Coordinates of C-alpha atoms in Angstrom, one line a residue:
Chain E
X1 CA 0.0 0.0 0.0
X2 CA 2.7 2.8 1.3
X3 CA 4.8 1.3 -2.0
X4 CA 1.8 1.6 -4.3
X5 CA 1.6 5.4 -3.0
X6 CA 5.2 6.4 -3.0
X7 CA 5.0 4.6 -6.6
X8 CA 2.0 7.0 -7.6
X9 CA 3.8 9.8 -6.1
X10 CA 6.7 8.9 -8.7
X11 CA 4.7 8.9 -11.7
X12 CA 2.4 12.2 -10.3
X13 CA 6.1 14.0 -10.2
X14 CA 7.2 12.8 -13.2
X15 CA 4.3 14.1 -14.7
X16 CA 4.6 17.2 -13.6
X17 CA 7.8 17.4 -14.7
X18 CA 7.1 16.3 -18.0
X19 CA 4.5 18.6 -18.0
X20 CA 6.7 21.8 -17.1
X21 CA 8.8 20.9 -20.4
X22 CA 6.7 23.2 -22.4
X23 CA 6.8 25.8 -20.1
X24 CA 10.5 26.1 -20.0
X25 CA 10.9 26.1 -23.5
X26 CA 8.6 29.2 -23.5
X27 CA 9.8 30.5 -20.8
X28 CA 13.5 30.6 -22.9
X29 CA 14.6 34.3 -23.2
X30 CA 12.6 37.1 -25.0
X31 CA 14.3 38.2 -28.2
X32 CA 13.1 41.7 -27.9
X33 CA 12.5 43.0 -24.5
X34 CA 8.9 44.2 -24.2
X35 CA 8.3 47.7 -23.0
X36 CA 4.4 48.5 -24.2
X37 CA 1.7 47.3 -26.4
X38 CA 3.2 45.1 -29.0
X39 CA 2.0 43.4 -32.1
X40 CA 4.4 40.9 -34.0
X41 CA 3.8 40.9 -37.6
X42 CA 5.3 37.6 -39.5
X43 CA 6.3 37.4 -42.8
X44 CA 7.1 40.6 -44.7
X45 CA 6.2 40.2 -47.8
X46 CA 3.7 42.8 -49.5
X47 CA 1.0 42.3 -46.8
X48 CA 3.3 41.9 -44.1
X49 CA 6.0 44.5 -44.2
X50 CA 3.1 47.3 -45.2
X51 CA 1.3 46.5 -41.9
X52 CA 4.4 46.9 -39.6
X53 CA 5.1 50.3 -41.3
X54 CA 1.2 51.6 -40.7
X55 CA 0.5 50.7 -37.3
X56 CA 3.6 52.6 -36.4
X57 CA 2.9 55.5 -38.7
X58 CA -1.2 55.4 -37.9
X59 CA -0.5 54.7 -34.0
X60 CA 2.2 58.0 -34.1
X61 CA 4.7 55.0 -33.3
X62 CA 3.3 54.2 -30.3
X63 CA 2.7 51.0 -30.7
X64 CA 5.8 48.5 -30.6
X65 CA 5.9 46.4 -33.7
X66 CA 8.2 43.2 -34.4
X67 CA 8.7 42.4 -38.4
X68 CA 10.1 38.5 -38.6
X69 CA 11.1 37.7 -41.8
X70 CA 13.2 34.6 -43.0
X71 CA 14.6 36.2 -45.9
X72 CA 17.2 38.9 -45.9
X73 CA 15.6 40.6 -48.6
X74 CA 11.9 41.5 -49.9
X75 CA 11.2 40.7 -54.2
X76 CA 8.5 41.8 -55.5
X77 CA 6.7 38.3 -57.2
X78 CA 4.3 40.9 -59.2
X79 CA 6.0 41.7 -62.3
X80 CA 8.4 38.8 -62.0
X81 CA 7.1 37.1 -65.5
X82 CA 8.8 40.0 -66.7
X83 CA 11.9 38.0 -65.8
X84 CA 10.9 35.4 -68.0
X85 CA 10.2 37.9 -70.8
X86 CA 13.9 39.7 -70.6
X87 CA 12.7 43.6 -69.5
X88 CA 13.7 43.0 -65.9
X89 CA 16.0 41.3 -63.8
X90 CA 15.5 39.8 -60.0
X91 CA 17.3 43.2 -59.0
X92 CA 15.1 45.4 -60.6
X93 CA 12.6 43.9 -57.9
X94 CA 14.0 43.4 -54.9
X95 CA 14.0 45.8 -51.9
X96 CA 15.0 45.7 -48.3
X97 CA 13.8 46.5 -44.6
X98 CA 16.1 49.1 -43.6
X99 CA 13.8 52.0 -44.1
X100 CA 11.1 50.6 -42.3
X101 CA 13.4 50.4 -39.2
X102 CA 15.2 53.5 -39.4
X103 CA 12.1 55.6 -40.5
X104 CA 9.0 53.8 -38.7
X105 CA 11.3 52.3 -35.8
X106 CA 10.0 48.8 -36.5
X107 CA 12.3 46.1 -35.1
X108 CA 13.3 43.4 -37.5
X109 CA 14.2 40.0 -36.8
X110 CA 15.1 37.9 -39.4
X111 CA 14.4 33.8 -38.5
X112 CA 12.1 31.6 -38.8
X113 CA 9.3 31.0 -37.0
X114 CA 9.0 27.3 -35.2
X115 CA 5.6 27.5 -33.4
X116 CA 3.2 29.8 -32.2
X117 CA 1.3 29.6 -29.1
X118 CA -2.6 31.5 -29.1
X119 CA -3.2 31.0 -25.4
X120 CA 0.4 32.3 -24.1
X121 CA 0.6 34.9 -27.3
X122 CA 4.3 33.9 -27.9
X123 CA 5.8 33.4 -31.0
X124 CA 9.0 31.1 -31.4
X125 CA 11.9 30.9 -33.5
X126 CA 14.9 28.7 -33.1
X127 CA 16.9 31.3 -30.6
X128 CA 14.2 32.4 -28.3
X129 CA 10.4 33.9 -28.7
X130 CA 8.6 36.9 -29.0
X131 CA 5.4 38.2 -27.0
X132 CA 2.5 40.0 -28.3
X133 CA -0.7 41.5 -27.1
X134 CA -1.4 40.6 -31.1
X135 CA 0.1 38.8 -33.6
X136 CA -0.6 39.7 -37.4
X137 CA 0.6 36.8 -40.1
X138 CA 1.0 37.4 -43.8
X139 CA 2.3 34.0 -44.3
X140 CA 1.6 34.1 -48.2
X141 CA 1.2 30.2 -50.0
X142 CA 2.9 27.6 -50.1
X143 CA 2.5 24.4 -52.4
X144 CA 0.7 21.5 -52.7
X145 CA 3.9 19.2 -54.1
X146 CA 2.1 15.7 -53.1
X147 CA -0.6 16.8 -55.6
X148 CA 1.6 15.8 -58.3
X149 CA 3.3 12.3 -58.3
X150 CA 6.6 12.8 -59.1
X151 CA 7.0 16.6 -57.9
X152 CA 8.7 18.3 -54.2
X153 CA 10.0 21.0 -53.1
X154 CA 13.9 19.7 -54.2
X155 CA 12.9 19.2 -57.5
X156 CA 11.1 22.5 -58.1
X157 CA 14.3 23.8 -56.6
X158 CA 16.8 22.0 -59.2
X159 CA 14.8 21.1 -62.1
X160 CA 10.8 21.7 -62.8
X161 CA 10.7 25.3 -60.6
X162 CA 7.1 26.8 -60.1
X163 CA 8.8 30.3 -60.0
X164 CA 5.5 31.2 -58.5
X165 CA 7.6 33.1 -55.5
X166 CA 10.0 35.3 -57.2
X167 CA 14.1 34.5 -56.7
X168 CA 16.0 31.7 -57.4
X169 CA 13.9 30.3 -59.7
X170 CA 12.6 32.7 -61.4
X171 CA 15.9 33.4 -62.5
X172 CA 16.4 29.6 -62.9
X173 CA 13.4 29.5 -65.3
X174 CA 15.0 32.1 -66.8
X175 CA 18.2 30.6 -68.0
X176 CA 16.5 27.2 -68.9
X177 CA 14.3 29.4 -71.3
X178 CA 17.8 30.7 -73.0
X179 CA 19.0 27.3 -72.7
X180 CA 16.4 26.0 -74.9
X181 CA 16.7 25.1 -78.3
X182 CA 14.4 27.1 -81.3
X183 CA 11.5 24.9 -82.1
X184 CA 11.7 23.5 -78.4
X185 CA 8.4 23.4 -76.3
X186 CA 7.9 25.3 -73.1
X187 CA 4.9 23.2 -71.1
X188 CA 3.2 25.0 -68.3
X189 CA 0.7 23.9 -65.5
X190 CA -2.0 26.3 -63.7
X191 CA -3.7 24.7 -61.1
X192 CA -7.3 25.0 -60.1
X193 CA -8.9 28.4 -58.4
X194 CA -7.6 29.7 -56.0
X195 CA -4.2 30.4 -56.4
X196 CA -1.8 33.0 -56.2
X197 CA -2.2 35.9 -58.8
X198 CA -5.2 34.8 -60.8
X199 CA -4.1 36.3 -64.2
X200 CA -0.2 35.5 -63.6
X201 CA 0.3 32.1 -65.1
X202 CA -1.3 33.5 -68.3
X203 CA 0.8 36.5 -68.4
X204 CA 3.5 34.6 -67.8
X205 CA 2.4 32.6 -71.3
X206 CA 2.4 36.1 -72.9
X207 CA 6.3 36.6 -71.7
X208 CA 7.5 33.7 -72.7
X209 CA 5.9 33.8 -75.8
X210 CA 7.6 37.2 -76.1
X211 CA 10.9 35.6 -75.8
X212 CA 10.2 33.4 -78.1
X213 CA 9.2 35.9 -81.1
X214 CA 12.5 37.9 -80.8
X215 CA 14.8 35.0 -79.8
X216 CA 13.7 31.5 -80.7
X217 CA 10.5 32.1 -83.1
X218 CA 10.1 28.6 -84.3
X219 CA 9.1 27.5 -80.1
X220 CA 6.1 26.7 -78.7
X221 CA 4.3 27.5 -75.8
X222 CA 1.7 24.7 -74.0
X223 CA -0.6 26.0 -71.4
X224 CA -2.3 22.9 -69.5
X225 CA -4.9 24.2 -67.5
X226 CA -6.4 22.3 -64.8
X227 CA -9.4 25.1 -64.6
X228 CA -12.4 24.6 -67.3
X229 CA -11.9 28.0 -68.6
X230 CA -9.3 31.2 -68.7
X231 CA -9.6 32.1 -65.1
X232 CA -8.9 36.2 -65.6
X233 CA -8.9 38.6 -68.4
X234 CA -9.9 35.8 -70.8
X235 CA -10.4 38.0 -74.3
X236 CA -7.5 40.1 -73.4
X237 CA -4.8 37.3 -73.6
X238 CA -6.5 35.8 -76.0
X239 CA -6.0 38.7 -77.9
X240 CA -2.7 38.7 -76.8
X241 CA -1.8 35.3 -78.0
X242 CA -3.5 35.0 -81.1
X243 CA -2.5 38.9 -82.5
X244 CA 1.2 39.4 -80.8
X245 CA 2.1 35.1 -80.9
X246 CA 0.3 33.4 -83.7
X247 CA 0.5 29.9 -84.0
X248 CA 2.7 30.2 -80.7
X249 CA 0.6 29.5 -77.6
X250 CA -1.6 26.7 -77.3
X251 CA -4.1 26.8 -74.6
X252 CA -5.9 23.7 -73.0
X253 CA -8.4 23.6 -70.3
X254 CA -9.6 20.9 -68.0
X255 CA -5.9 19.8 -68.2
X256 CA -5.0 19.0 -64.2
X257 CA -1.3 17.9 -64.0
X258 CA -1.3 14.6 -61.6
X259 CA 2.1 13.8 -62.2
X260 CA 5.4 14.6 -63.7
X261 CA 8.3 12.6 -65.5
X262 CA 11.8 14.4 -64.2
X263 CA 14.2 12.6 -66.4
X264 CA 11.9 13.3 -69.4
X265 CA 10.0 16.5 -68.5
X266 CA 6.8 15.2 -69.3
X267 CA 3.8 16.5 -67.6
X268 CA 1.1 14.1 -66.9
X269 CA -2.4 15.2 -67.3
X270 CA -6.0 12.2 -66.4
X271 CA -6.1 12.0 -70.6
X272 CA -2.2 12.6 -72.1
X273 CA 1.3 12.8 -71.5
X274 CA 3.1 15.7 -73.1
X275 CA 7.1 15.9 -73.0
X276 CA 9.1 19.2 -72.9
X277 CA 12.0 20.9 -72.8
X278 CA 11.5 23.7 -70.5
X279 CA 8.6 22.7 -67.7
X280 CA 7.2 24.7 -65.3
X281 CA 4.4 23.3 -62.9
X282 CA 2.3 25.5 -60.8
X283 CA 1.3 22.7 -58.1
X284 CA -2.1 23.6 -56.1
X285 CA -1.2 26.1 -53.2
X286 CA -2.6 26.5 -49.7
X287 CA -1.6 29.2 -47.0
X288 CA 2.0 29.3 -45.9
X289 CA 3.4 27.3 -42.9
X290 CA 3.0 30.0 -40.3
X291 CA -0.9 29.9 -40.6
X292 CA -0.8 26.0 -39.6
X293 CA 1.4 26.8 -36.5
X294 CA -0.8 29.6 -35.8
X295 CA -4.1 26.8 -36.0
X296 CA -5.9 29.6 -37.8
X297 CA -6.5 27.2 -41.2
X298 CA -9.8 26.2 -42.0
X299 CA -12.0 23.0 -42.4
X300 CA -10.2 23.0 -46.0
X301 CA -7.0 22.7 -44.8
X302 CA -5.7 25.2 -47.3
X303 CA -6.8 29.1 -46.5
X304 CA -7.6 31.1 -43.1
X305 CA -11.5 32.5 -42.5
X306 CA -11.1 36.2 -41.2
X307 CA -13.7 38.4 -39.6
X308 CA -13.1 41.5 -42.7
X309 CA -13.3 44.2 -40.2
X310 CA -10.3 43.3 -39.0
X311 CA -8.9 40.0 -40.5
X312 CA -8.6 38.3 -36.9
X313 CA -9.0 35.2 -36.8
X314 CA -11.8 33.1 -37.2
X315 CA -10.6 30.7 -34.9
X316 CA -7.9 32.6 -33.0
X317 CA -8.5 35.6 -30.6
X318 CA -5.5 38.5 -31.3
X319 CA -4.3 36.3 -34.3
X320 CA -5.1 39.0 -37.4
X321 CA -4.2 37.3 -41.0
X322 CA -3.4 39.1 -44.4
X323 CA -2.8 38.2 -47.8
X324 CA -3.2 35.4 -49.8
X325 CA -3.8 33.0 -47.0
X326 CA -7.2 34.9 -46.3
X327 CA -9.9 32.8 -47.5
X328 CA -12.2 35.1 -49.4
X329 CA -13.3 35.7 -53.0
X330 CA -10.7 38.9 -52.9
X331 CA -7.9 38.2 -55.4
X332 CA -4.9 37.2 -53.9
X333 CA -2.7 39.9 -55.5
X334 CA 0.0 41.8 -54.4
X335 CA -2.2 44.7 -54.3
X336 CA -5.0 43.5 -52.4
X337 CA -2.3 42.1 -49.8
X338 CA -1.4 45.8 -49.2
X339 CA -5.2 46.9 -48.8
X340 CA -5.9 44.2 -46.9
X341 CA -2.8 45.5 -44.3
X342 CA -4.2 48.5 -43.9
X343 CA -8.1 47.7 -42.9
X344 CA -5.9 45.4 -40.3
X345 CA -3.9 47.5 -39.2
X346 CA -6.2 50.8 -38.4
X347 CA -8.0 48.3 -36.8
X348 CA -5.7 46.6 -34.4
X349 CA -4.9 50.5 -33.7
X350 CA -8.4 51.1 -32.5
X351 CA -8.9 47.5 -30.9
X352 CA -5.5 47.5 -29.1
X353 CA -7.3 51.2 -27.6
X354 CA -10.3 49.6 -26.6
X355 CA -12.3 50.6 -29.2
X356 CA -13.8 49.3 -32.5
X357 CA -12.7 49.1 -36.0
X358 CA -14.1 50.9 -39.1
X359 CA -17.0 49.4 -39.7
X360 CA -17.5 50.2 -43.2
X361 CA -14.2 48.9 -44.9
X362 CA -13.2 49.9 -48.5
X363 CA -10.6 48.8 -50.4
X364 CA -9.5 48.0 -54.2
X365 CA -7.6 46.5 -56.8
X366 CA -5.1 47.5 -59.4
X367 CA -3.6 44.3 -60.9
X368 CA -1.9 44.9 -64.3
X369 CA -0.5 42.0 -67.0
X370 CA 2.3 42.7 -68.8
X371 CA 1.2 40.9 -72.3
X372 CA 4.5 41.9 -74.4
X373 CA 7.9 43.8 -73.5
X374 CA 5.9 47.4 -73.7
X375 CA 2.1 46.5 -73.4
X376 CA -0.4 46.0 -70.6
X377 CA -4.0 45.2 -69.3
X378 CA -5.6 45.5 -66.4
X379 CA -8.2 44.4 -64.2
X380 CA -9.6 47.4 -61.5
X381 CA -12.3 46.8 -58.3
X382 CA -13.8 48.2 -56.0
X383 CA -14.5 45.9 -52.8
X384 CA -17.0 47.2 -49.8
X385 CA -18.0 45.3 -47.0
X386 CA -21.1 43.9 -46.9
X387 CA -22.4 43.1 -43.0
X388 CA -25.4 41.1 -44.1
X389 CA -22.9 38.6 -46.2
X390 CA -19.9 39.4 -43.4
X391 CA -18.2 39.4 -46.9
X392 CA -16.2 41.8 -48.9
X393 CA -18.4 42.2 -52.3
X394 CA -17.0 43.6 -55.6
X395 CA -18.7 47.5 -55.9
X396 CA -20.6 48.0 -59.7
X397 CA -18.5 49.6 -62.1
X398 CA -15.2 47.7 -62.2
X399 CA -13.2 45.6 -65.0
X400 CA -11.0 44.9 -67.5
X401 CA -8.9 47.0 -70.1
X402 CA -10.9 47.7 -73.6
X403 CA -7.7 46.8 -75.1
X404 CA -3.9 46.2 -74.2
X405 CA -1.8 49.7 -74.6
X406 CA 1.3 50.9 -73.9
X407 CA 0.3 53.4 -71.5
X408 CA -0.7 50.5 -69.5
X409 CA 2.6 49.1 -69.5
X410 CA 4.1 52.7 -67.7
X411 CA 1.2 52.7 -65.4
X412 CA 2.0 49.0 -64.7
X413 CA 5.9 50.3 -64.2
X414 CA 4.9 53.6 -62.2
X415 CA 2.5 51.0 -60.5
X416 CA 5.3 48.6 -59.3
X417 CA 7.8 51.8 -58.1
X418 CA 4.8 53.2 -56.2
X419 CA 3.3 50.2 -54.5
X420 CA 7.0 48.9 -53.3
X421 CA 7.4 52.2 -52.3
X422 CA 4.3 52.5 -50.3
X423 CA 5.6 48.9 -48.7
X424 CA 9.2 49.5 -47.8
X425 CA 10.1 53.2 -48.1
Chain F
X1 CA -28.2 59.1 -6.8
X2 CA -24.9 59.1 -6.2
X3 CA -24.7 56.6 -9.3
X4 CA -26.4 58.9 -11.8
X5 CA -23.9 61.7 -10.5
X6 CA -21.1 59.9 -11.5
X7 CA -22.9 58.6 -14.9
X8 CA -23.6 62.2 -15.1
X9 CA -19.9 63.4 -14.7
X10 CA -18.5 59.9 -16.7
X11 CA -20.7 61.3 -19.8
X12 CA -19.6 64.9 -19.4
X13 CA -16.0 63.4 -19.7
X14 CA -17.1 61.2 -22.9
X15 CA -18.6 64.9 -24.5
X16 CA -15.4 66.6 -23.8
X17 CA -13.5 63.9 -25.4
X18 CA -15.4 63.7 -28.2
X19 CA -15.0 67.5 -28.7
X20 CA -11.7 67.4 -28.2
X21 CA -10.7 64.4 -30.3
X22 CA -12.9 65.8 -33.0
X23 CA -10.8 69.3 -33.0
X24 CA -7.6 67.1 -33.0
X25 CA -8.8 64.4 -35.5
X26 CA -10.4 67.1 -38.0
X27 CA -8.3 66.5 -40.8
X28 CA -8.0 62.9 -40.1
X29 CA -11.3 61.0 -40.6
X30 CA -10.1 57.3 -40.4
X31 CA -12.8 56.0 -42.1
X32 CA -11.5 58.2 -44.9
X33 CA -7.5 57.6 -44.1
X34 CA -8.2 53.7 -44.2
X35 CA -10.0 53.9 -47.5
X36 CA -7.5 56.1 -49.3
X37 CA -5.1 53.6 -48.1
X38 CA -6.0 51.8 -51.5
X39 CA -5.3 54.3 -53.6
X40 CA -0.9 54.4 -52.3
X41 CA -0.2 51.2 -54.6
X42 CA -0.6 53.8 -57.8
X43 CA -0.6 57.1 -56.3
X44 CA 1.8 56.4 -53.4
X45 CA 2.0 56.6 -49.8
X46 CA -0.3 59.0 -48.6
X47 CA -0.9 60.6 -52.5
X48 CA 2.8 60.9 -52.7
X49 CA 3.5 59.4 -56.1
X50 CA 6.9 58.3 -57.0
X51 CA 6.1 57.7 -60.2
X52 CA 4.4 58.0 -63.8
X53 CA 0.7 58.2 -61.9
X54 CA -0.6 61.7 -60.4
X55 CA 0.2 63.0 -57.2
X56 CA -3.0 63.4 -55.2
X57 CA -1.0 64.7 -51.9
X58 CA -2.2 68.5 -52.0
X59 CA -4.8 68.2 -54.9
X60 CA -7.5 71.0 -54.4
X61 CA -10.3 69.2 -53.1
X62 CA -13.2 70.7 -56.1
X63 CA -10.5 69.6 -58.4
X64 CA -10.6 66.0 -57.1
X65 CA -14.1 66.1 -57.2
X66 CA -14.6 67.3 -60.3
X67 CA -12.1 64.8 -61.7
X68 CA -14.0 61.7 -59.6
X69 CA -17.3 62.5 -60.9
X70 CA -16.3 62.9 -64.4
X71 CA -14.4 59.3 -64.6
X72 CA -17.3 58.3 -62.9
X73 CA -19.6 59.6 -65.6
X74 CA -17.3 59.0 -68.6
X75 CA -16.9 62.6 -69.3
X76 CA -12.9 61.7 -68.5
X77 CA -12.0 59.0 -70.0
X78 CA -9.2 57.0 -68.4
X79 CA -7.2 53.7 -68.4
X80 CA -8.1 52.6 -64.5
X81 CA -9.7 55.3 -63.2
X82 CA -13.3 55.0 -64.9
X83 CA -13.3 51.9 -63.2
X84 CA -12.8 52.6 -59.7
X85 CA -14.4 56.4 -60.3
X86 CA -17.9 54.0 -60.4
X87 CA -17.2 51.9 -57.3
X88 CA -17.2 55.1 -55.0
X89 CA -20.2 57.0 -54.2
X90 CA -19.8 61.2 -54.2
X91 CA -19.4 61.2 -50.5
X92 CA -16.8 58.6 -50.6
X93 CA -15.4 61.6 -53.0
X94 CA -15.9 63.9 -50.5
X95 CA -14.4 62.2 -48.0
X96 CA -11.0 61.4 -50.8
X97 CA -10.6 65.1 -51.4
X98 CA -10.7 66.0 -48.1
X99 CA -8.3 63.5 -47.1
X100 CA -5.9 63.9 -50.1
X101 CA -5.8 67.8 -49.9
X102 CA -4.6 67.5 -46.4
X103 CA -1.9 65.6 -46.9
X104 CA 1.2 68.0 -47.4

């Protein structure tokens, strides 16, 4: 009996001592000493960075903000087909932080996040964590590789590259392109709504093919499409291709990508196999990493429900989240991103004071495709939110260009210096 | 009654916040700040374009209004702005111009 309890006394002390292991390892050392309110923004992409910079310039930098970001620098993925095309290079679109801290005092720490806990309101990265009174992520997509049999993350990175988040391989797709042969075959995959950048993978057709005319004329471009029809400013690239690239771009719909051949390059669709020299797969794309740590993804398992008054959480008190993991029939665009920051971060302002958002948000969308080296469309809205739906709906009165111009292609130019201006500077 | 005093004396404080707030916060209508937010990825931060697009930091406020109403009716005609012009109603405008010929 006395055995059996000093036995149960054991186990009830290792148990608390197993218990306590958490604790410690949150109770490692705060990265940033905390002095007042603070909100931790993560991931400072377009969403992201512009949030950290408003709630310190719309709080008259009272309110402590923490930027973590795993990269060292911030590239603009809108206009990155433009890489493909030859008219820009990675440099031309990257940026970096150190405005935002020496202007708008935002501390930056640069890591990556390892967990995040809603109930303690700590974030943690591999050298110690970070509190908040609330955390705003912008954790952007990441890809579904298992989607397609024969596809990861290391292959994307050495061979077949998405190039769907501008860098390395964008630039990789880049010199595969000049690589290529004349007459070769340049095979590309878009998968089924939503995804990042709704009119991107058929401007990035439209670049290519631009390449092509000037450089290797006699090339193809094969667009399998795993949605039934041209998800975004349908007549304008197909204006595009069949005026600027005839006989170049071949479009098929209801084509979903299952698998891929890496030796060979072949892309695998339910009905055909097609081989090429230069492939690029767009696999299907869910939000980023940081949103599953956070426990703020859906029943899907791909995108984050927000309350669009203030994009917290669905599930998670003081958990705000921006961007293209939002689940919402808002494009995920660059643009929208930024908009999207800014309704969350007034309102974290106001809610941090005690006090409620704006309940009437408005925002829009500017999202131009470049269709040639000079020449651009667009597609404009207006978005209100509508409390009945507790949705943001598109306002009458917006659409697409009449026609591609060139003075579309230097708005789209004076678009991408003001917008990464309005982010970092 | 010594409850409703201090309601009494609680409200008087909310008033004279109010009032003050409202002198400090004339020229910054949030509603108005958070919805010209949208307008900084072509126009820049705050209406300060650093590019080929119009500055709107400044802009006489009839001027914007003017401008709003006729890409609104088509009397401008424009690349974007037609578009957007219709998704705003003339107090939205209003509350642009205002906001925009504030900003220095």
């Amino acid at each position: 009996m006395s055995v059996n309890r000093r036995e149960f006394l054991k186990i009830g002390a290792a148990g608390i001592m197993i218990g306590a292991f958490p604790g410690i390892a949150f109770a490692s050392n705060e990265l940033i000493p905390k002095k007042g309110q603070r909100v931790v923004v993560v991931g400072a992409g377009f969403g992201g960075a512009t949030a950290a910079k408003y709630i310190r310039m719309w709080s008259g930098q009272k309110i402590e903000v923490v930027l973590v970001e795993r990269n060292t620098n911030f590239v603009s993925c809108p206009m990155s087909n433009t890489v493909l095309g030859g008219t820009r290079t990675i440099s031309d679109l990257t940026g970096n932080y150190t405005t935002l801290q020496k202007k708008y005092g935002v501390n930056l720490v640069q890591g990556e996040v390892t967990a995040i806990d809603p109930d303690k309101k700590t974030v943690m990265l591999a050298n110690g964590h970070l509190s908040y009174d609330r955390l705003i992520i912008a954790p952007g997509i990441d890809f579904m590789f298992d989607r397609v049999e024969g596809l990861s993350a290391k292959v994307a990175d050495e061979s077949i590259p998405h190039a769907w988040k501008a860098g390395a391989q964008t630039t990789m797709l880049r010199k595969q392109l000049e690589a290529m042969p004349n007459g070769g075959t340049f095979v590309m995959s878009i998968p089924a709504a939503p995804y990042r950048c709704p009119p991107g993978p058929y401007e990035r057709s439209c670049q290519v093919a631009s390449y092509f005319k000037a450089h290797k004329p006699k090339s193809k471009v094969i667009i399998l499409d795993a949605n039934a029809d041209i998800t975004s400013k349908k007549g304008l690239f197909t204006a595009a291709w069949k005026e600027l690239y005839p006989g170049m771009v071949e479009y098929r719909n209801t084509s979903n990508v299952v698998e891929v051949d890496v030796a060979s390059k072949t892309a695998k669709t339910e009905t055909e196999n097609i081989k090429a020299d230069v492939l690029n797969i767009l696999p299907p794309m869910k939000a980023g990493a940081v949103a599953g740590m956070a426990g703020v993804v859906g029943a899907d398992g791909r995108w984050c429900a927000v309350d669009f008054l203030s994009y917290e959480s669905k599930v998670h008190k003081n958990i705000h989240i921006i961007g293209d993991a939002v689940s919402s029939s808002l494009p995920k665009s660059g643009h929208m991103a930024t908009a999207q920051a800014k309704i969350c971060a007034a309102a974290v302002i106001e809610m941090l004071d005690g006090k409620q958002p704006d309940q009437a948000p408005t925002l829009s969308n500017t999202c131009y495709s470049m269709v040639s080296g000079n020449e651009a469309v667009h597609v404009a809205n207006v978005f209100r939110f509508n409390a009945e739906k507790q949705a943001m709906v598109s306002a009458d009165g917006g659409g697409v260009s009449k026609a591609r111009s060139e003075a579309e292609g230097a708005y789209a130019a004076s678009w991408l210096q003001n917008i990464m201006s309005d982010v970092l500077l | 009654m010594k409850i409703n005093k201090r309601l009494i004396s609680v409200m008087g404080c909310a008033v004279l916040l109010s009032l003050t707030t409202g002198c400090a916060t004339r020229t910054v209508d949030k509603h108005a700040r958070n919805m010209a937010g949208s307008c900084a990825a072509c126009h820049g931060t705050n209406g300060h374009s650093v590019g080929g697009a119009p500055v709107l930091a400044g802009l006489d406020k009839t001027y914007f209004i003017t401008q709003m109403k006729d890409f609104k009716s088509g009397a401008r005609q424009a690349t974007i702005m037609n578009k957007h012009a219709k998704g705003y109603s003339d107090e939205e405008f209003a509350l642009l111009a205002d906001f925009f010929a504030a900003q220095k």
